[in-house]
Short mmCIF file of C-alpha atoms in Angstrom, two decimals:
data_model
loop_
_atom_site.label_atom_id
_atom_site.label_comp_id
_atom_site.label_asym_id
_atom_site.label_seq_id
_atom_site.Cartn_x
_atom_site.Cartn_y
_atom_site.Cartn_z
CA MET A 1 -17.82 8.33 44.61
CA HIS A 2 -21.18 6.91 44.31
CA THR A 3 -21.05 2.84 43.78
CA GLY A 4 -22.91 0.86 41.12
CA MET A 5 -23.31 -2.84 39.87
CA ILE A 6 -23.59 -3.63 36.47
CA VAL A 7 -25.96 -6.63 35.33
CA ASP A 8 -25.60 -7.75 31.83
CA ASP A 9 -24.89 -11.37 30.62
CA ALA A 10 -22.69 -10.64 27.68
CA SER A 11 -18.93 -10.03 29.23
CA ILE A 12 -18.22 -7.74 26.61
CA MET A 13 -20.94 -5.36 27.59
CA ARG A 14 -20.09 -5.53 31.42
CA LEU A 15 -16.55 -4.77 30.27
CA ARG A 16 -17.70 -1.55 28.16
CA LEU A 17 -20.01 -0.20 30.68
CA ARG A 18 -17.31 -0.47 33.43
CA GLU A 19 -15.09 1.41 31.26
CA ILE A 20 -17.70 4.17 30.86
CA LEU A 21 -19.06 4.21 34.41
CA GLU A 22 -15.85 4.02 36.04
CA THR A 23 -14.66 7.72 35.00
CA GLU A 24 -17.34 9.12 37.45
CA PHE A 25 -18.44 5.99 39.57
CA LYS A 26 -17.15 3.17 41.62
CA ILE A 27 -18.40 -0.25 40.29
CA VAL A 28 -18.63 -2.68 43.47
CA ALA A 29 -20.25 -5.65 41.65
CA GLU A 30 -21.14 -7.30 38.37
CA ALA A 31 -23.69 -10.02 37.80
CA GLU A 32 -24.46 -12.16 34.52
CA ASN A 33 -27.92 -12.96 35.55
CA GLY A 34 -31.11 -11.74 37.32
CA GLY A 35 -30.42 -14.30 40.23
CA ASP A 36 -27.05 -13.38 40.70
CA ALA A 37 -27.90 -9.59 40.75
CA LEU A 38 -30.18 -10.17 43.39
CA ARG A 39 -27.59 -11.98 45.66
CA LEU A 40 -24.96 -9.67 44.82
CA TYR A 41 -27.37 -6.58 45.58
CA ASP A 42 -27.63 -7.81 49.18
CA GLU A 43 -23.73 -8.47 49.64
CA SER A 44 -22.40 -5.20 48.27
CA ARG A 45 -25.33 -2.87 48.45
CA PRO A 46 -24.56 -0.27 45.40
CA GLU A 47 -26.07 2.88 45.08
CA PHE A 48 -27.09 2.08 41.62
CA ILE A 49 -27.60 -0.88 39.02
CA THR A 50 -27.72 -0.89 35.41
CA LEU A 51 -29.92 -3.82 34.30
CA ASP A 52 -30.04 -5.64 31.18
CA ILE A 53 -33.28 -7.66 30.18
CA THR A 54 -32.45 -10.33 28.01
CA MET A 55 -30.22 -12.53 30.36
CA PRO A 56 -30.25 -16.50 31.29
CA LYS A 57 -32.32 -17.93 34.59
CA VAL A 58 -33.95 -14.47 35.68
CA ASN A 59 -34.24 -11.83 33.39
CA GLY A 60 -34.11 -8.37 33.78
CA LEU A 61 -37.79 -7.38 34.41
CA ALA A 62 -38.43 -10.28 36.82
CA ALA A 63 -35.20 -9.20 38.69
CA LEU A 64 -36.65 -5.70 38.73
CA GLN A 65 -39.52 -6.43 40.43
CA GLU A 66 -37.98 -8.50 43.02
CA LEU A 67 -35.47 -5.69 43.64
CA LEU A 68 -37.92 -3.27 44.21
CA ALA A 69 -39.82 -5.43 46.46
CA LYS A 70 -36.99 -5.84 48.43
CA ASP A 71 -35.78 -2.13 48.32
CA PRO A 72 -38.32 0.22 46.95
CA ALA A 73 -35.66 2.96 47.24
CA ALA A 74 -33.08 1.08 44.66
CA LYS A 75 -31.86 3.11 41.53
CA VAL A 76 -32.03 1.09 38.34
CA VAL A 77 -31.32 1.86 35.11
CA ILE A 78 -32.36 -0.57 32.23
CA VAL A 79 -29.75 -0.80 29.68
CA SER A 80 -31.34 -3.00 27.06
CA ALA A 81 -31.71 -3.58 23.17
CA VAL A 82 -35.21 -4.53 23.75
CA GLY A 83 -36.54 -1.09 23.62
CA GLN A 84 -40.37 -1.95 22.44
CA LYS A 85 -42.87 0.74 23.78
CA GLN A 86 -44.57 -1.88 25.82
CA ILE A 87 -41.45 -3.14 27.49
CA VAL A 88 -40.17 0.49 28.31
CA PHE A 89 -43.51 0.94 29.71
CA ASP A 90 -43.70 -2.05 31.73
CA ALA A 91 -39.84 -1.33 33.12
CA ILE A 92 -40.75 2.45 33.98
CA SER A 93 -43.94 1.44 35.73
CA MET A 94 -42.66 -1.19 37.58
CA GLY A 95 -39.98 1.68 38.89
CA ALA A 96 -36.83 1.94 36.66
CA LYS A 97 -35.54 5.24 36.48
CA ASP A 98 -34.48 5.21 33.17
CA PHE A 99 -34.28 2.98 29.81
CA ILE A 100 -31.15 3.13 27.62
CA ILE A 101 -31.63 1.49 24.39
CA LYS A 102 -28.52 -0.25 23.11
CA PRO A 103 -26.52 0.49 20.83
CA PHE A 104 -25.62 3.68 23.24
CA GLU A 105 -23.63 6.70 23.48
CA HIS A 106 -21.20 7.05 26.55
CA GLU A 107 -22.74 10.46 27.33
CA ARG A 108 -26.24 9.05 27.39
CA VAL A 109 -25.22 6.35 30.04
CA LEU A 110 -23.11 8.99 32.47
CA LYS A 111 -26.25 11.38 31.76
CA SER A 112 -28.76 8.85 33.09
CA VAL A 113 -26.56 7.94 36.17
CA ARG A 114 -25.63 11.29 37.15
CA ARG A 115 -29.34 12.22 37.21
CA LEU A 116 -30.01 9.49 39.68
CA PHE A 117 -27.91 11.75 42.21
CA ALA A 118 -28.85 14.92 41.09
CA MET B 1 -43.32 -14.90 6.05
CA ASN B 2 -43.56 -11.37 5.99
CA VAL B 3 -41.22 -9.76 3.42
CA GLU B 4 -41.36 -6.68 5.41
CA PHE B 5 -39.38 -8.49 8.28
CA ALA B 6 -36.29 -8.94 6.06
CA ASN B 7 -36.41 -5.06 5.47
CA ILE B 8 -36.63 -4.59 8.87
CA PHE B 9 -33.62 -6.59 9.85
CA ILE B 10 -31.46 -5.04 7.07
CA ARG B 11 -32.16 -1.58 8.43
CA SER B 12 -31.40 -2.76 11.83
CA ALA B 13 -28.21 -4.69 10.98
CA VAL B 14 -26.83 -1.60 8.82
CA GLU B 15 -27.44 0.69 11.60
CA VAL B 16 -25.93 -1.30 14.25
CA PHE B 17 -22.90 -2.07 12.38
CA GLN B 18 -22.28 1.61 11.45
CA LYS B 19 -22.56 2.53 15.11
CA GLU B 20 -20.79 -0.58 16.78
CA VAL B 21 -18.61 -2.20 14.27
CA ARG B 22 -18.32 1.27 11.83
CA ILE B 23 -18.53 -0.65 8.97
CA THR B 24 -20.75 -0.28 6.15
CA LEU B 25 -23.26 -3.42 5.25
CA SER B 26 -25.22 -3.71 2.04
CA ARG B 27 -27.76 -6.23 0.83
CA GLN B 28 -26.03 -8.93 -1.49
CA SER B 29 -28.98 -11.23 -1.97
CA LEU B 30 -32.18 -12.78 -0.23
CA LEU B 31 -33.37 -16.24 -0.72
CA LYS B 32 -36.13 -18.37 0.93
CA LYS B 33 -35.43 -21.74 2.54
CA ASN B 34 -37.37 -24.02 4.78
CA ALA B 35 -35.21 -23.65 8.19
CA PRO B 36 -32.82 -21.09 9.43
CA VAL B 37 -29.68 -23.19 8.90
CA PRO B 38 -26.67 -21.39 8.71
CA GLY B 39 -24.42 -21.47 6.00
CA LEU B 40 -21.12 -20.18 7.36
CA PRO B 41 -18.96 -21.53 10.22
CA VAL B 42 -19.90 -19.22 13.30
CA SER B 43 -23.45 -18.88 14.18
CA ILE B 44 -25.63 -17.25 16.82
CA VAL B 45 -29.21 -18.21 17.53
CA LEU B 46 -31.84 -16.39 19.09
CA GLY B 47 -35.06 -17.52 19.87
CA ILE B 48 -38.07 -15.56 19.67
CA THR B 49 -41.57 -15.74 21.73
CA GLY B 50 -44.63 -13.35 22.19
CA TYR B 51 -46.58 -12.16 19.59
CA LEU B 52 -43.88 -13.32 16.55
CA ARG B 53 -42.25 -16.96 17.51
CA GLY B 54 -39.25 -18.58 15.76
CA GLN B 55 -35.56 -18.22 15.44
CA VAL B 56 -33.06 -15.60 14.00
CA VAL B 57 -29.69 -17.61 13.14
CA TYR B 58 -26.75 -15.20 12.28
CA SER B 59 -23.83 -16.61 10.57
CA MET B 60 -20.34 -15.48 9.67
CA ASP B 61 -16.80 -16.59 9.08
CA GLU B 62 -14.20 -16.67 11.77
CA ASN B 63 -12.30 -13.27 10.84
CA PHE B 64 -15.63 -11.52 10.38
CA ALA B 65 -16.43 -12.40 14.11
CA TYR B 66 -12.52 -11.61 14.96
CA SER B 67 -13.31 -8.13 13.20
CA ILE B 68 -16.64 -7.46 15.02
CA ALA B 69 -14.70 -7.65 18.58
CA HIS B 70 -11.76 -5.89 17.34
CA ALA B 71 -13.89 -2.86 16.57
CA MET B 72 -16.19 -3.05 19.78
CA LEU B 73 -12.70 -3.41 21.81
CA PRO B 74 -10.14 -0.82 20.19
CA ASN B 75 -7.90 -0.66 23.09
CA LYS B 76 -7.57 -4.22 23.82
CA LEU B 77 -4.38 -6.91 22.60
CA PRO B 78 -4.97 -9.79 20.20
CA ALA B 79 -5.32 -12.22 23.01
CA GLU B 80 -8.13 -10.62 24.89
CA ILE B 81 -10.10 -9.72 21.69
CA LYS B 82 -10.07 -13.64 20.98
CA LYS B 83 -11.41 -14.32 24.19
CA LEU B 84 -14.29 -12.10 23.84
CA THR B 85 -15.23 -12.88 20.66
CA ASN B 86 -18.19 -14.82 21.45
CA SER B 87 -19.29 -12.45 23.67
CA ALA B 88 -18.98 -9.44 21.10
CA VAL B 89 -20.75 -11.40 18.46
CA SER B 90 -23.38 -12.29 20.60
CA GLU B 91 -23.99 -9.29 21.89
CA ILE B 92 -24.25 -7.47 18.29
CA ALA B 93 -26.77 -10.29 17.40
CA ASN B 94 -28.52 -9.31 20.46
CA ILE B 95 -28.56 -5.76 19.60
CA ILE B 96 -29.48 -6.11 15.92
CA THR B 97 -32.51 -8.30 17.10
CA GLY B 98 -33.49 -6.19 19.67
CA GLN B 99 -33.64 -3.03 17.34
CA ALA B 100 -35.41 -5.30 14.83
CA SER B 101 -38.02 -6.26 17.75
CA ILE B 102 -38.98 -2.64 18.41
CA ALA B 103 -40.33 -2.20 14.87
CA LEU B 104 -41.88 -5.68 14.66
CA ALA B 105 -43.66 -5.33 18.01
CA GLY B 106 -45.17 -1.59 17.00
CA GLU B 107 -47.21 0.13 19.63
CA LYS B 108 -48.96 -2.58 21.27
CA MET B 109 -47.40 -6.03 21.05
CA LYS B 110 -44.47 -7.68 22.91
CA ILE B 111 -41.82 -9.69 21.40
CA GLU B 112 -39.49 -11.68 23.96
CA LEU B 113 -35.73 -12.74 23.15
CA THR B 114 -33.47 -15.46 24.45
CA PRO B 115 -29.96 -14.91 25.24
CA PRO B 116 -27.91 -15.58 22.26
CA ALA B 117 -25.98 -19.01 21.62
CA VAL B 118 -22.95 -19.09 19.49
CA PHE B 119 -22.00 -22.48 17.84
CA SER B 120 -18.81 -22.96 15.70
CA GLY B 121 -17.63 -25.15 13.27
CA LYS B 122 -18.60 -28.80 13.73
CA GLU B 123 -19.74 -28.57 17.17
CA MET B 124 -22.95 -27.29 15.90
CA GLN B 125 -25.72 -29.58 17.18
CA VAL B 126 -28.83 -27.41 17.18
CA ASP B 127 -32.29 -28.10 16.54
CA PHE B 128 -33.68 -25.56 13.94
CA LEU B 129 -37.34 -25.11 13.68
CA SER B 130 -38.88 -25.80 10.15
CA ILE B 131 -40.49 -22.21 9.55
CA PRO B 132 -40.09 -20.58 6.08
CA THR B 133 -36.81 -18.86 6.32
CA ILE B 134 -35.43 -15.67 4.66
CA ALA B 135 -31.87 -15.95 4.44
CA LEU B 136 -30.41 -12.44 3.93
CA ARG B 137 -26.74 -11.89 2.82
CA LEU B 138 -25.18 -8.71 3.74
CA ILE B 139 -21.50 -7.78 2.61
CA SER B 140 -18.99 -5.31 3.85
CA GLU B 141 -15.15 -4.94 3.82
CA ILE B 142 -14.61 -7.42 6.33
CA GLY B 143 -17.04 -10.00 4.93
CA VAL B 144 -20.39 -11.46 4.72
CA LEU B 145 -23.02 -11.48 7.73
CA GLU B 146 -25.97 -13.84 6.77
CA ILE B 147 -29.01 -13.36 8.64
CA ASN B 148 -31.84 -16.13 8.59
CA ILE B 149 -35.19 -15.02 9.74
CA ALA B 150 -37.51 -17.57 10.78
CA LEU B 151 -40.64 -16.32 12.41
CA ALA B 152 -44.18 -16.59 12.27
CA GLU B 153 -47.33 -15.21 14.16
CA SER B 154 -48.24 -17.02 17.35
CA GLU B 155 -51.37 -18.61 17.18
CA GLU B 156 -52.47 -16.98 20.24
CA ALA B 157 -51.71 -13.56 18.60
#
């Protein structure tokens, strides 16, 4: 089973993403900001990450950049409400594999993560 | 203050409530104020920077807040729902503002949101910006949602 990490500052969103993803994947870590995400990525080495953008301390785009500098093969799916054209463009140019705009359907999340391992 | 901002927030709030809370919101009133000071006991404040700057302040009563969390967590026990209520209302505010930001930013601009902060009752000590504000009231079967929109174009934009 592929392993993942959920990064979102809202505990309710981490809970919901965990419930959706754990039907097919194993969640090995959760983080509530970009700084914790970077630290936990080294500790638990998840095979994929769902990453929110609007978060305290280190935001998602800054974390994405640092994460991919450390590990260019990291598989990151952005899950964020701020799906502005320019921000989606920035995230995908930096190396995010997909951009899911909240509110999302469960199947949209599962499809996106499945595609990372297809 | 551009009145089109109000329409964008109404559309976004109605859509997000339909999807996440499964409740229909309808427009009750719209008034102009000098600052986004909320009128109901539970408030969620988001800061906006980038091409637009200012604050968006959501406000509701405690039952409304609990109903949002209950709808987002249909299989949880009341104690757990209570514990997650602040997180639920923050996330709803974040999603409505995020959705609205897509229309506000259009093709070329960028708008950044700060993480939402929740305040209840008398503990509220927030510095609200003095920016011309549109206060929207949307009504539903679970009560009233107030959205105070205090946005101006940035000087550098």
